Amino acid sequence: MPSPLAGRRAPPSLLVDVPRLVTAYYTELPDPAEPAQRVAFGTSGHRGSSFAASFNESHILAITQAVCDYRRRQHVDGPLFLGIDTHALSAPAQASALCVLAANGVDVMVAHNDEYTPTPAVSHAILTHNRGRTTGFADGIIVTPSHNPPDSGGFKYNPPHGGPADEQATGWIETRANALLARSLKGVKHVPLRKARRAATTHRHDFLNPYVRDLARVIDMDVLRGTKLCVGVDPMGGAGVHYWAPIADRYRLDLHIVNPEVDPTFRFVAVDWDGRIRMDPSSPYAMQPLIALKDRFDIAFACDTDHDRHGIVTRSAGLLPPNHYATVMIDYLFAHRPRWRKRCKIGKTIVSTQMIDRVAARLGRTVCEVPVGFKWFVAGLADGSLGFAGEESAGASFLRADGRAWTTDKDGVAPALLAVEITQRTGRDPGEIYCAITRELGEPVERRVQAMASAQQKRRLAQLSPSEFRHRELAGETIRCILDRAPGNGARIGGLKVMTDSSWFAARPSGTEDIYKIYAESFRGEQHLDRVVEEAQAMVDDALAAPARATRLQAA
């Protein structure tokens, strides 16, 4: 059940105490023997809170030294682009990182006036520097926990390909950082912040203008320039807050920033479903302030704290679910980007809508289906073999108009502006276009649920194979496919995906909580989806109980 506060402005009692949070960053020492207090790279870097001793100065000093050591092993000797978002812990973490980077002699590029830096602007800067080079490759660090609550901190590494680091890189960095923590940071090089700021290796870099200028290479600004459409944007207090006015000025957009405020408590963001503040532009609860304004604009959108996710609000349909807008983007882009390769593929994750496959079939394009995590799209975006890559959680990127890489990390800004291009060119907003697609290809309904699972059960679910799954029907239909590996690259999905002709579900363990998640979709309506979800949960519970039954039988 949603919290009674969901969709409403947060009361003062819910706001994070920023002075206490920052004090804890410097004073709380993590215990390396406690798993929850060790460095742990998930799908998007190390995340935690200083209150829980899971994101503190010790973590950042250790991770940054590990990144420096990894760079040397990989012979990465170009500049490192360092960006931050607007979370309260981001500026302290950037300062800690800079002290280590300077001590290690790394050329660091930080924004002028310590400006906030969106994730796509860092990825764009890395790719721009590295294009055409054979030596002196750049990489980057982005200090952000994405859309996570205000007491959160995050720290992620992007190698020279510009996108999220793969498991080989993050595994090495994680192991090295935890070894440094266990040795009370012995082996971490460090100089005072004043010295680090004045170091010859610390440079100021303009992230904003090159990114804004290059947007004309990924969005058809000739269509947008001077448009009469009234456009609204809510930066949600995030890192792109000062990017939108230059975008509007350069391309002559009638764009209104509905909230230019930056406040680390994020008091202006509506409370999410669970009673916490979360800057998630795909959440109908967090997006209530912008949804309430939808009739003031022809099209409106928001981006999360590091601006790598998007939320599209239309007059016709309100907030579009991410799967709906991904479908519209694919349908539009592959019809209006003639310079893309004819064999250019569509990237989607294992839990994204099957509507993408139906649109792809109509377009004559191949779908590349991968496990959850944007890192799986990096190579395809970099070499131009993926025209579009997107996740069901509102993260996406796509190629420049000429078929070259734009960003290899998620970009919330480009999909947001694409909504304006689509509306201007077609005369219909993305909500209307999605309805037209469903009239032709069918209308799916989707749901995500979660259930409790122990650590042992989560390991069991992650290792399940199709041969252990004894069920043959789902909600009255024959199961035609059971996957434990993604068809696009053969990588394990960390769970199972079960498919029929008109429905599917995927079950995956959570990486951070004692729960598992079920993603489900049906093209036969809500009642059929109810059956899919109910039977899916029973099937998963049955599979997780199988080892226990076997143990009891052996004991008997």
Coordinates of C-alpha atoms in Angstrom, one line a residue:
M1 CA 0.0 0.0 0.0
P2 CA 1.3 3.5 -0.8
S3 CA 2.2 5.7 2.1
P4 CA -0.5 8.3 3.2
L5 CA 2.1 10.9 2.2
A6 CA 2.7 9.6 -1.3
G7 CA 2.3 12.4 -3.9
R8 CA 2.3 15.2 -1.3
R9 CA 5.0 17.6 -0.3
A10 CA 7.1 16.3 2.6
P11 CA 6.4 17.5 6.1
P12 CA 9.5 19.1 7.9
S13 CA 9.9 15.9 10.0
L14 CA 10.7 13.9 6.8
L15 CA 13.5 16.2 5.7
V16 CA 17.1 15.1 6.0
D17 CA 19.3 16.9 8.6
V18 CA 22.0 18.1 6.2
P19 CA 24.5 19.3 8.9
R20 CA 24.3 15.9 10.7
L21 CA 24.5 14.0 7.4
V22 CA 27.7 15.8 6.4
T23 CA 29.2 15.6 9.9
A24 CA 28.6 11.8 9.8
Y25 CA 30.4 11.7 6.4
Y26 CA 33.6 12.9 8.1
T27 CA 33.3 11.3 11.6
E28 CA 31.7 7.9 11.2
L29 CA 34.3 5.1 10.4
P30 CA 33.1 2.0 8.5
D31 CA 33.8 -1.4 9.9
P32 CA 35.4 -3.5 7.1
A33 CA 34.2 -6.6 8.8
E34 CA 30.6 -5.6 8.5
P35 CA 29.4 -6.4 4.9
A36 CA 26.9 -3.5 4.9
Q37 CA 29.8 -1.1 5.5
R38 CA 32.2 -2.3 2.9
V39 CA 32.6 -0.9 -0.6
A40 CA 30.1 -2.6 -2.9
F41 CA 29.7 -1.7 -6.6
G42 CA 26.2 -2.4 -7.8
T43 CA 24.8 -1.7 -11.3
S44 CA 25.7 2.0 -10.9
G45 CA 28.7 2.3 -8.6
H46 CA 29.0 2.4 -4.8
R47 CA 26.0 3.8 -2.9
G48 CA 25.1 4.3 0.7
S49 CA 24.4 6.8 3.5
S50 CA 26.8 8.4 6.0
F51 CA 24.2 7.7 8.7
A52 CA 24.6 4.0 8.1
A53 CA 28.4 4.2 7.8
S54 CA 28.1 3.0 4.2
F55 CA 29.1 6.2 2.4
N56 CA 31.8 8.0 4.3
E57 CA 35.1 9.7 3.7
S58 CA 37.0 6.5 4.2
H59 CA 35.0 4.8 1.4
I60 CA 35.7 7.7 -1.0
L61 CA 39.4 7.9 -0.2
A62 CA 39.8 4.1 -0.6
I63 CA 37.7 3.9 -3.9
T64 CA 39.5 6.9 -5.4
Q65 CA 42.9 5.4 -4.7
A66 CA 41.7 2.1 -6.2
V67 CA 40.6 4.0 -9.3
C68 CA 44.1 5.6 -9.5
D69 CA 45.7 2.1 -9.2
Y70 CA 43.3 0.7 -11.8
R71 CA 44.1 3.5 -14.2
R72 CA 47.8 2.7 -14.0
R73 CA 47.1 -1.0 -14.6
Q74 CA 45.1 -0.1 -17.7
H75 CA 47.6 2.5 -18.9
V76 CA 44.9 5.3 -18.8
D77 CA 47.0 8.4 -18.5
G78 CA 44.7 11.1 -20.0
P79 CA 42.6 13.5 -18.0
L80 CA 39.9 12.4 -15.6
F81 CA 36.5 14.2 -15.8
L82 CA 35.0 14.7 -12.3
G83 CA 31.3 15.5 -12.0
I84 CA 28.9 15.8 -9.2
D85 CA 25.1 16.1 -8.6
T86 CA 23.2 18.1 -6.0
H87 CA 22.9 15.5 -3.2
A88 CA 24.3 16.8 0.1
L89 CA 27.1 14.2 0.2
S90 CA 28.3 14.9 -3.3
A91 CA 30.4 18.0 -2.7
P92 CA 32.2 16.5 0.3
A93 CA 32.9 13.3 -1.7
Q94 CA 34.2 15.3 -4.6
A95 CA 36.6 17.1 -2.3
S96 CA 37.8 13.8 -0.8
A97 CA 38.3 12.4 -4.3
L98 CA 40.2 15.5 -5.5
C99 CA 42.7 15.2 -2.6
V100 CA 43.6 11.6 -3.6
L101 CA 43.6 12.3 -7.4
A102 CA 46.0 15.3 -6.9
A103 CA 48.3 13.2 -4.7
N104 CA 48.4 10.6 -7.4
G105 CA 49.3 13.1 -10.1
V106 CA 46.1 12.6 -12.1
D107 CA 45.0 15.5 -14.4
V108 CA 41.5 16.2 -13.1
M109 CA 38.9 18.3 -15.0
V110 CA 36.3 19.9 -12.7
A111 CA 33.6 22.2 -13.7
H112 CA 34.0 26.0 -13.6
N113 CA 32.8 27.5 -10.3
D114 CA 32.3 24.0 -9.0
E115 CA 29.1 23.8 -11.0
Y116 CA 26.9 20.6 -10.9
T117 CA 27.5 18.3 -13.8
P118 CA 25.0 15.9 -15.3
T119 CA 26.1 12.3 -15.9
P120 CA 25.5 12.6 -19.7
A121 CA 27.8 15.7 -19.8
V122 CA 30.6 13.7 -18.3
S123 CA 30.1 10.8 -20.7
H124 CA 30.0 13.4 -23.6
A125 CA 33.2 15.0 -22.4
I126 CA 35.0 11.7 -22.2
L127 CA 33.9 10.6 -25.7
T128 CA 34.7 14.0 -27.1
H129 CA 38.3 14.0 -25.7
N130 CA 38.9 10.4 -26.8
R131 CA 37.5 10.6 -30.3
G132 CA 40.3 9.9 -32.9
R133 CA 43.0 9.3 -30.2
T134 CA 45.4 6.4 -29.9
T135 CA 47.0 7.5 -26.6
G136 CA 46.2 9.8 -23.7
F137 CA 42.7 8.4 -23.2
A138 CA 40.4 10.1 -20.6
D139 CA 38.0 8.6 -18.2
G140 CA 35.7 9.9 -15.5
I141 CA 34.2 9.8 -12.0
I142 CA 30.6 10.9 -11.3
V143 CA 29.6 11.5 -7.7
T144 CA 25.9 10.7 -7.6
P145 CA 23.4 8.2 -6.2
S146 CA 21.1 9.0 -9.1
H147 CA 17.5 9.5 -7.9
N148 CA 18.0 7.9 -4.5
P149 CA 16.8 9.7 -1.3
P150 CA 18.5 12.9 0.0
D151 CA 20.6 11.1 2.6
S152 CA 22.2 9.0 0.0
G153 CA 25.6 9.3 -1.7
G154 CA 27.0 7.6 -4.8
F155 CA 30.3 7.2 -6.6
K156 CA 30.8 5.6 -10.0
Y157 CA 33.6 5.2 -12.4
N158 CA 33.3 5.5 -16.2
P159 CA 36.3 4.1 -18.2
P160 CA 37.5 5.6 -21.5
H161 CA 34.5 4.2 -23.4
G162 CA 32.5 6.8 -21.5
G163 CA 29.8 4.5 -20.0
P164 CA 29.4 2.6 -16.7
A165 CA 32.4 0.3 -15.9
D166 CA 31.9 -3.4 -16.4
E167 CA 32.1 -6.1 -13.8
Q168 CA 35.8 -6.8 -14.4
A169 CA 36.6 -3.1 -13.6
T170 CA 34.2 -2.6 -10.7
G171 CA 35.2 -6.0 -9.2
W172 CA 38.9 -5.0 -9.2
I173 CA 38.2 -1.5 -7.8
E174 CA 35.9 -2.9 -5.2
T175 CA 38.4 -5.5 -4.0
R176 CA 41.3 -3.0 -3.9
A177 CA 39.2 -0.4 -2.1
N178 CA 38.1 -2.9 0.6
A179 CA 41.7 -4.0 1.1
L180 CA 42.7 -0.4 1.7
L181 CA 39.8 0.0 4.2
A182 CA 40.9 -3.2 6.0
R183 CA 44.4 -1.6 6.4
S184 CA 43.0 1.6 7.8
L185 CA 43.7 3.4 4.5
K186 CA 47.4 2.6 4.6
G187 CA 48.5 3.0 0.9
V188 CA 46.1 5.8 0.1
K189 CA 47.9 8.9 -1.2
H190 CA 46.4 12.1 0.0
V191 CA 47.1 15.9 0.1
P192 CA 45.1 18.7 1.8
L193 CA 42.2 20.1 -0.1
R194 CA 43.7 23.5 -0.5
K195 CA 46.8 22.0 -2.1
A196 CA 44.7 19.7 -4.3
R197 CA 42.7 22.7 -5.6
R198 CA 45.9 24.6 -6.4
A199 CA 47.7 21.6 -7.9
A200 CA 49.1 21.9 -11.5
T201 CA 47.1 18.8 -12.3
T202 CA 43.7 20.3 -11.3
H203 CA 42.0 22.0 -14.2
R204 CA 38.7 23.9 -14.8
H205 CA 36.6 22.5 -17.7
D206 CA 33.5 23.8 -19.4
F207 CA 31.1 20.8 -19.4
L208 CA 28.0 22.8 -20.2
N209 CA 28.6 24.7 -23.5
P210 CA 30.1 21.8 -25.6
Y211 CA 27.2 19.5 -24.5
V212 CA 24.5 22.1 -25.2
R213 CA 26.1 23.0 -28.6
D214 CA 26.4 19.3 -29.6
L215 CA 22.7 18.6 -28.8
A216 CA 22.0 19.8 -32.4
R217 CA 23.8 16.7 -33.5
V218 CA 21.4 14.3 -31.7
I219 CA 18.1 16.3 -31.8
D220 CA 16.8 17.9 -35.0
M221 CA 17.0 21.4 -33.8
D222 CA 16.0 22.7 -37.2
V223 CA 12.6 21.3 -36.4
L224 CA 12.6 22.8 -32.8
R225 CA 14.2 26.2 -33.4
G226 CA 11.5 28.8 -33.0
T227 CA 8.7 26.3 -32.3
K228 CA 5.5 27.7 -30.9
L229 CA 5.1 24.8 -28.5
C230 CA 5.0 25.7 -24.8
V231 CA 7.4 23.4 -23.0
G232 CA 7.8 22.9 -19.2
V233 CA 10.8 21.3 -17.4
D234 CA 11.3 20.4 -13.8
P235 CA 15.0 19.7 -13.1
M236 CA 13.9 18.2 -9.7
G237 CA 16.7 20.2 -8.0
G238 CA 19.2 18.2 -10.0
A239 CA 22.6 18.7 -11.7
G240 CA 21.1 20.0 -15.0
V241 CA 19.3 22.9 -13.3
H242 CA 21.6 25.4 -15.0
Y243 CA 21.6 23.7 -18.4
W244 CA 18.0 24.3 -19.4
A245 CA 18.2 28.1 -19.8
P246 CA 21.2 27.9 -22.2
I247 CA 19.4 25.2 -24.1
A248 CA 16.3 27.4 -24.4
D249 CA 18.4 30.5 -25.4
R250 CA 20.5 28.7 -28.0
Y251 CA 17.6 26.9 -29.7
R252 CA 14.9 29.6 -29.2
L253 CA 12.6 27.3 -27.3
D254 CA 9.6 28.6 -25.3
L255 CA 10.8 26.6 -22.3
H256 CA 9.7 27.3 -18.8
I257 CA 11.7 26.0 -15.8
V258 CA 8.9 25.3 -13.3
N259 CA 11.3 25.0 -10.4
P260 CA 14.9 26.3 -10.5
E261 CA 15.5 25.7 -6.8
V262 CA 18.4 23.6 -5.5
D263 CA 18.1 22.4 -1.9
P264 CA 19.8 19.3 -0.6
T265 CA 16.7 18.4 1.4
F266 CA 14.7 18.2 -1.8
R267 CA 11.7 19.6 0.1
F268 CA 10.0 20.5 -3.2
V269 CA 9.9 16.9 -4.5
A270 CA 6.6 15.1 -3.7
V271 CA 6.9 12.0 -1.5
D272 CA 7.3 8.7 -3.3
W273 CA 5.1 5.6 -2.8
D274 CA 7.0 4.3 0.3
G275 CA 7.0 7.6 2.2
R276 CA 10.5 8.6 1.2
I277 CA 11.6 11.5 -0.9
R278 CA 13.0 10.1 -4.2
M279 CA 13.8 12.2 -7.2
D280 CA 12.4 9.7 -9.7
P281 CA 10.9 11.2 -12.8
S282 CA 9.2 7.9 -13.7
S283 CA 7.2 7.9 -10.4
P284 CA 3.6 9.2 -10.6
Y285 CA 4.0 10.1 -6.9
A286 CA 7.2 12.1 -7.1
M287 CA 6.0 13.7 -10.3
Q288 CA 2.7 15.1 -8.9
P289 CA 3.9 18.7 -9.0
L290 CA 4.6 18.6 -12.7
I291 CA 1.6 16.4 -13.5
A292 CA -0.6 19.0 -11.9
L293 CA 0.7 21.6 -14.4
K294 CA 0.3 19.4 -17.5
D295 CA -2.4 21.6 -19.1
R296 CA -0.2 24.6 -19.0
F297 CA 2.2 23.1 -21.5
D298 CA 2.1 21.3 -24.9
I299 CA 4.7 19.0 -23.5
A300 CA 6.6 18.8 -20.2
F301 CA 9.3 16.7 -18.7
A302 CA 11.6 16.2 -15.7
C303 CA 15.0 14.7 -15.1
D304 CA 16.4 13.0 -12.0
T305 CA 19.2 14.3 -9.8
D306 CA 22.1 13.5 -12.2
H307 CA 19.9 14.0 -15.2
D308 CA 20.4 10.5 -16.6
R309 CA 16.7 9.6 -16.4
H310 CA 13.6 11.2 -17.9
G311 CA 9.9 11.6 -17.2
I312 CA 7.6 12.8 -20.0
V313 CA 4.3 14.5 -19.1
T314 CA 1.7 15.0 -21.9
R315 CA -1.6 16.7 -22.1
S316 CA -3.2 13.6 -23.6
A317 CA -2.0 11.0 -21.1
G318 CA -0.3 12.7 -18.2
L319 CA 2.9 11.0 -17.1
L320 CA 3.9 8.3 -19.6
P321 CA 5.3 5.1 -18.1
P322 CA 8.9 4.6 -19.2
N323 CA 8.0 1.5 -21.3
H324 CA 5.4 3.6 -23.2
Y325 CA 7.8 6.4 -24.0
A326 CA 10.6 4.0 -25.0
T327 CA 8.2 2.4 -27.5
V328 CA 7.4 5.9 -28.9
M329 CA 11.1 6.9 -29.1
I330 CA 12.0 3.7 -31.0
D331 CA 9.1 4.0 -33.4
Y332 CA 10.0 7.6 -34.2
L333 CA 13.8 7.5 -34.2
F334 CA 14.1 4.6 -36.6
A335 CA 11.8 6.3 -39.1
H336 CA 13.5 9.8 -38.8
R337 CA 17.2 9.0 -38.6
P338 CA 18.0 8.0 -42.3
R339 CA 21.8 8.1 -41.7
W340 CA 21.7 5.3 -39.1
R341 CA 22.9 2.0 -40.4
K342 CA 20.3 -0.3 -42.0
R343 CA 21.3 -3.1 -39.6
C344 CA 21.3 -0.8 -36.5
K345 CA 19.7 -2.7 -33.6
I346 CA 17.4 -1.8 -30.7
G347 CA 18.7 -2.4 -27.2
K348 CA 16.4 -3.3 -24.4
T349 CA 16.7 -5.0 -21.0
I350 CA 15.2 -8.3 -20.1
V351 CA 12.4 -6.6 -18.1
S352 CA 11.4 -4.1 -20.7
T353 CA 8.1 -4.2 -22.6
Q354 CA 7.4 -6.7 -25.3
M355 CA 5.9 -3.8 -27.3
I356 CA 9.4 -2.9 -28.3
D357 CA 9.7 -6.3 -30.0
R358 CA 6.4 -5.7 -31.9
V359 CA 7.5 -2.3 -33.0
A360 CA 10.9 -3.6 -34.0
A361 CA 9.3 -6.4 -36.1
R362 CA 7.2 -3.7 -37.9
L363 CA 10.3 -1.6 -38.5
G364 CA 12.3 -4.7 -39.7
R365 CA 14.9 -4.1 -37.0
T366 CA 16.6 -6.6 -34.6
V367 CA 16.2 -6.4 -30.9
C368 CA 19.3 -6.9 -28.7
E369 CA 17.9 -8.0 -25.3
V370 CA 20.4 -7.8 -22.4
P371 CA 20.4 -8.2 -18.6
V372 CA 19.5 -5.3 -16.3
G373 CA 22.2 -2.6 -16.3
F374 CA 23.2 0.1 -18.8
K375 CA 26.7 -1.2 -18.9
W376 CA 25.5 -4.0 -21.3
F377 CA 24.7 -1.3 -24.0
V378 CA 28.0 0.6 -23.9
A379 CA 29.8 -1.3 -26.7
G380 CA 26.8 -1.1 -29.1
L381 CA 26.3 2.6 -28.5
A382 CA 30.1 3.2 -28.9
D383 CA 30.4 1.4 -32.3
G384 CA 27.0 2.5 -33.6
S385 CA 25.5 -1.0 -33.8
L386 CA 22.8 0.0 -31.4
G387 CA 20.7 3.0 -32.5
F388 CA 18.7 3.1 -29.3
A389 CA 19.3 1.6 -25.9
G390 CA 16.9 1.9 -23.0
E391 CA 15.8 0.4 -19.6
E392 CA 12.4 0.1 -18.2
S393 CA 13.5 2.4 -15.4
A394 CA 13.5 5.5 -17.7
G395 CA 17.2 5.4 -18.6
A396 CA 18.1 5.7 -22.3
S397 CA 20.4 7.0 -24.9
F398 CA 20.6 7.0 -28.7
L399 CA 23.0 7.8 -31.5
R400 CA 23.7 11.2 -33.1
A401 CA 21.9 11.8 -36.4
D402 CA 25.0 10.7 -38.3
G403 CA 25.0 7.3 -36.6
R404 CA 28.0 8.0 -34.3
A405 CA 28.0 7.7 -30.5
W406 CA 26.3 10.5 -28.5
T407 CA 26.7 9.3 -24.9
T408 CA 27.5 5.8 -23.7
D409 CA 25.8 6.4 -20.4
K410 CA 22.1 7.2 -19.8
D411 CA 21.0 10.7 -20.9
G412 CA 17.8 12.2 -19.6
V413 CA 18.2 15.5 -21.5
A414 CA 18.2 14.1 -25.0
P415 CA 15.0 11.9 -24.6
A416 CA 13.3 14.9 -23.0
L417 CA 14.1 17.2 -25.9
L418 CA 13.2 14.4 -28.3
A419 CA 9.6 14.6 -26.9
V420 CA 9.5 18.2 -28.2
E421 CA 10.9 17.1 -31.6
I422 CA 8.3 14.4 -31.9
T423 CA 5.4 16.7 -30.9
Q424 CA 6.5 19.4 -33.3
R425 CA 7.2 17.2 -36.3
T426 CA 4.1 14.9 -36.0
G427 CA 1.6 17.3 -34.5
R428 CA 0.8 14.7 -31.8
D429 CA 2.3 14.3 -28.4
P430 CA 4.0 11.0 -27.4
G431 CA 0.9 9.9 -25.4
E432 CA -1.3 10.2 -28.5
I433 CA 1.3 8.3 -30.6
Y434 CA 1.5 5.5 -28.1
C435 CA -2.2 5.1 -28.2
A436 CA -2.1 4.8 -32.0
I437 CA 0.6 2.2 -31.8
T438 CA -1.5 0.1 -29.3
R439 CA -4.5 0.2 -31.7
E440 CA -2.3 -1.4 -34.3
L441 CA -0.1 -3.8 -32.3
G442 CA -2.1 -4.5 -29.1
E443 CA -2.2 -2.8 -25.7
P444 CA -0.1 -4.4 -22.9
V445 CA -0.6 -3.9 -19.1
E446 CA 2.4 -4.2 -16.8
R447 CA 3.1 -4.6 -13.1
R448 CA 6.0 -5.0 -10.7
V449 CA 5.7 -6.7 -7.4
Q450 CA 8.1 -7.9 -4.7
A451 CA 8.1 -10.6 -2.0
M452 CA 10.4 -11.4 0.9
A453 CA 13.3 -13.8 0.3
S454 CA 16.3 -14.8 2.5
A455 CA 19.9 -14.4 1.3
Q456 CA 19.9 -18.1 0.6
Q457 CA 16.7 -17.9 -1.4
K458 CA 18.0 -15.0 -3.4
R459 CA 21.2 -17.0 -4.3
R460 CA 19.0 -19.9 -5.3
L461 CA 16.8 -17.6 -7.6
A462 CA 19.9 -16.1 -9.2
Q463 CA 21.2 -19.5 -10.1
L464 CA 18.0 -21.2 -11.2
S465 CA 18.2 -22.9 -14.6
P466 CA 15.3 -23.5 -17.1
S467 CA 15.7 -27.3 -16.6
E468 CA 14.8 -26.9 -12.9
F469 CA 11.6 -25.0 -13.7
R470 CA 8.9 -27.7 -13.9
H471 CA 5.9 -25.6 -14.9
R472 CA 4.5 -25.8 -18.5
E473 CA 1.6 -23.3 -18.4
L474 CA 1.2 -19.7 -17.3
A475 CA -2.3 -18.1 -16.9
G476 CA -3.9 -20.6 -19.3
E477 CA -1.2 -20.4 -22.0
T478 CA 1.6 -22.7 -22.9
I479 CA 5.0 -21.5 -21.8
R480 CA 7.1 -21.3 -25.0
C481 CA 10.3 -20.0 -23.6
I482 CA 12.2 -20.0 -20.3
L483 CA 15.4 -17.9 -20.2
D484 CA 18.2 -17.7 -17.7
R485 CA 20.5 -15.9 -20.1
A486 CA 19.8 -12.8 -22.2
P487 CA 19.2 -13.6 -25.9
G488 CA 21.2 -10.5 -27.0
N489 CA 24.5 -11.4 -25.4
G490 CA 24.2 -14.7 -23.6
A491 CA 24.9 -13.1 -20.2
R492 CA 23.2 -14.5 -17.1
I493 CA 20.1 -12.4 -16.1
G494 CA 20.4 -13.4 -12.4
G495 CA 17.0 -15.0 -12.4
L496 CA 14.5 -16.4 -14.9
K497 CA 12.2 -15.0 -17.6
V498 CA 9.1 -17.0 -18.6
M499 CA 7.3 -16.2 -21.8
T500 CA 4.0 -17.2 -23.5
D501 CA 2.5 -15.8 -26.7
S502 CA 0.7 -12.9 -25.0
S503 CA 2.5 -12.5 -21.6
W504 CA 5.7 -12.9 -19.7
F505 CA 7.2 -12.5 -16.3
A506 CA 10.7 -12.1 -15.0
A507 CA 11.9 -12.9 -11.4
R508 CA 15.1 -11.4 -10.1
P509 CA 16.6 -11.1 -6.6
S510 CA 17.2 -7.6 -5.2
G511 CA 20.8 -6.6 -4.8
T512 CA 20.2 -4.5 -1.7
E513 CA 17.2 -5.9 0.1
D514 CA 15.9 -9.3 1.3
I515 CA 13.3 -9.4 -1.4
Y516 CA 12.8 -10.7 -5.0
K517 CA 11.1 -8.7 -7.7
I518 CA 8.6 -9.9 -10.3
Y519 CA 8.1 -7.9 -13.5
A520 CA 5.1 -9.0 -15.5
E521 CA 3.2 -7.9 -18.7
S522 CA 0.1 -9.1 -20.5
F523 CA -1.5 -8.2 -23.8
R524 CA -4.8 -9.7 -22.6
G525 CA -5.9 -7.1 -20.0
E526 CA -5.8 -6.5 -16.2
Q527 CA -7.6 -9.7 -15.2
H528 CA -5.1 -11.8 -17.2
L529 CA -2.2 -9.9 -15.7
D530 CA -3.6 -10.6 -12.2
R531 CA -3.4 -14.4 -13.1
V532 CA 0.1 -14.0 -14.5
V533 CA 1.4 -12.2 -11.4
E534 CA -0.4 -14.6 -9.0
E535 CA 0.9 -17.7 -10.7
A536 CA 4.4 -16.3 -11.2
Q537 CA 4.8 -15.7 -7.5
A538 CA 3.5 -19.2 -6.8
M539 CA 6.0 -20.7 -9.3
V540 CA 8.9 -18.7 -7.9
D541 CA 8.0 -19.6 -4.3
D542 CA 7.8 -23.2 -5.3
A543 CA 11.2 -23.1 -7.0
L544 CA 12.7 -21.5 -4.0
A545 CA 11.2 -24.1 -1.7
A546 CA 12.5 -27.0 -3.7
P547 CA 15.9 -27.3 -2.0
A548 CA 14.2 -27.3 1.4
R549 CA 11.9 -30.1 0.4
A550 CA 14.8 -32.1 -0.9
T551 CA 16.7 -31.6 2.4
R552 CA 13.6 -32.8 4.3
L553 CA 13.3 -35.9 2.1
Q554 CA 16.9 -36.8 2.6
A555 CA 16.6 -36.4 6.3
A556 CA 13.5 -38.6 6.3

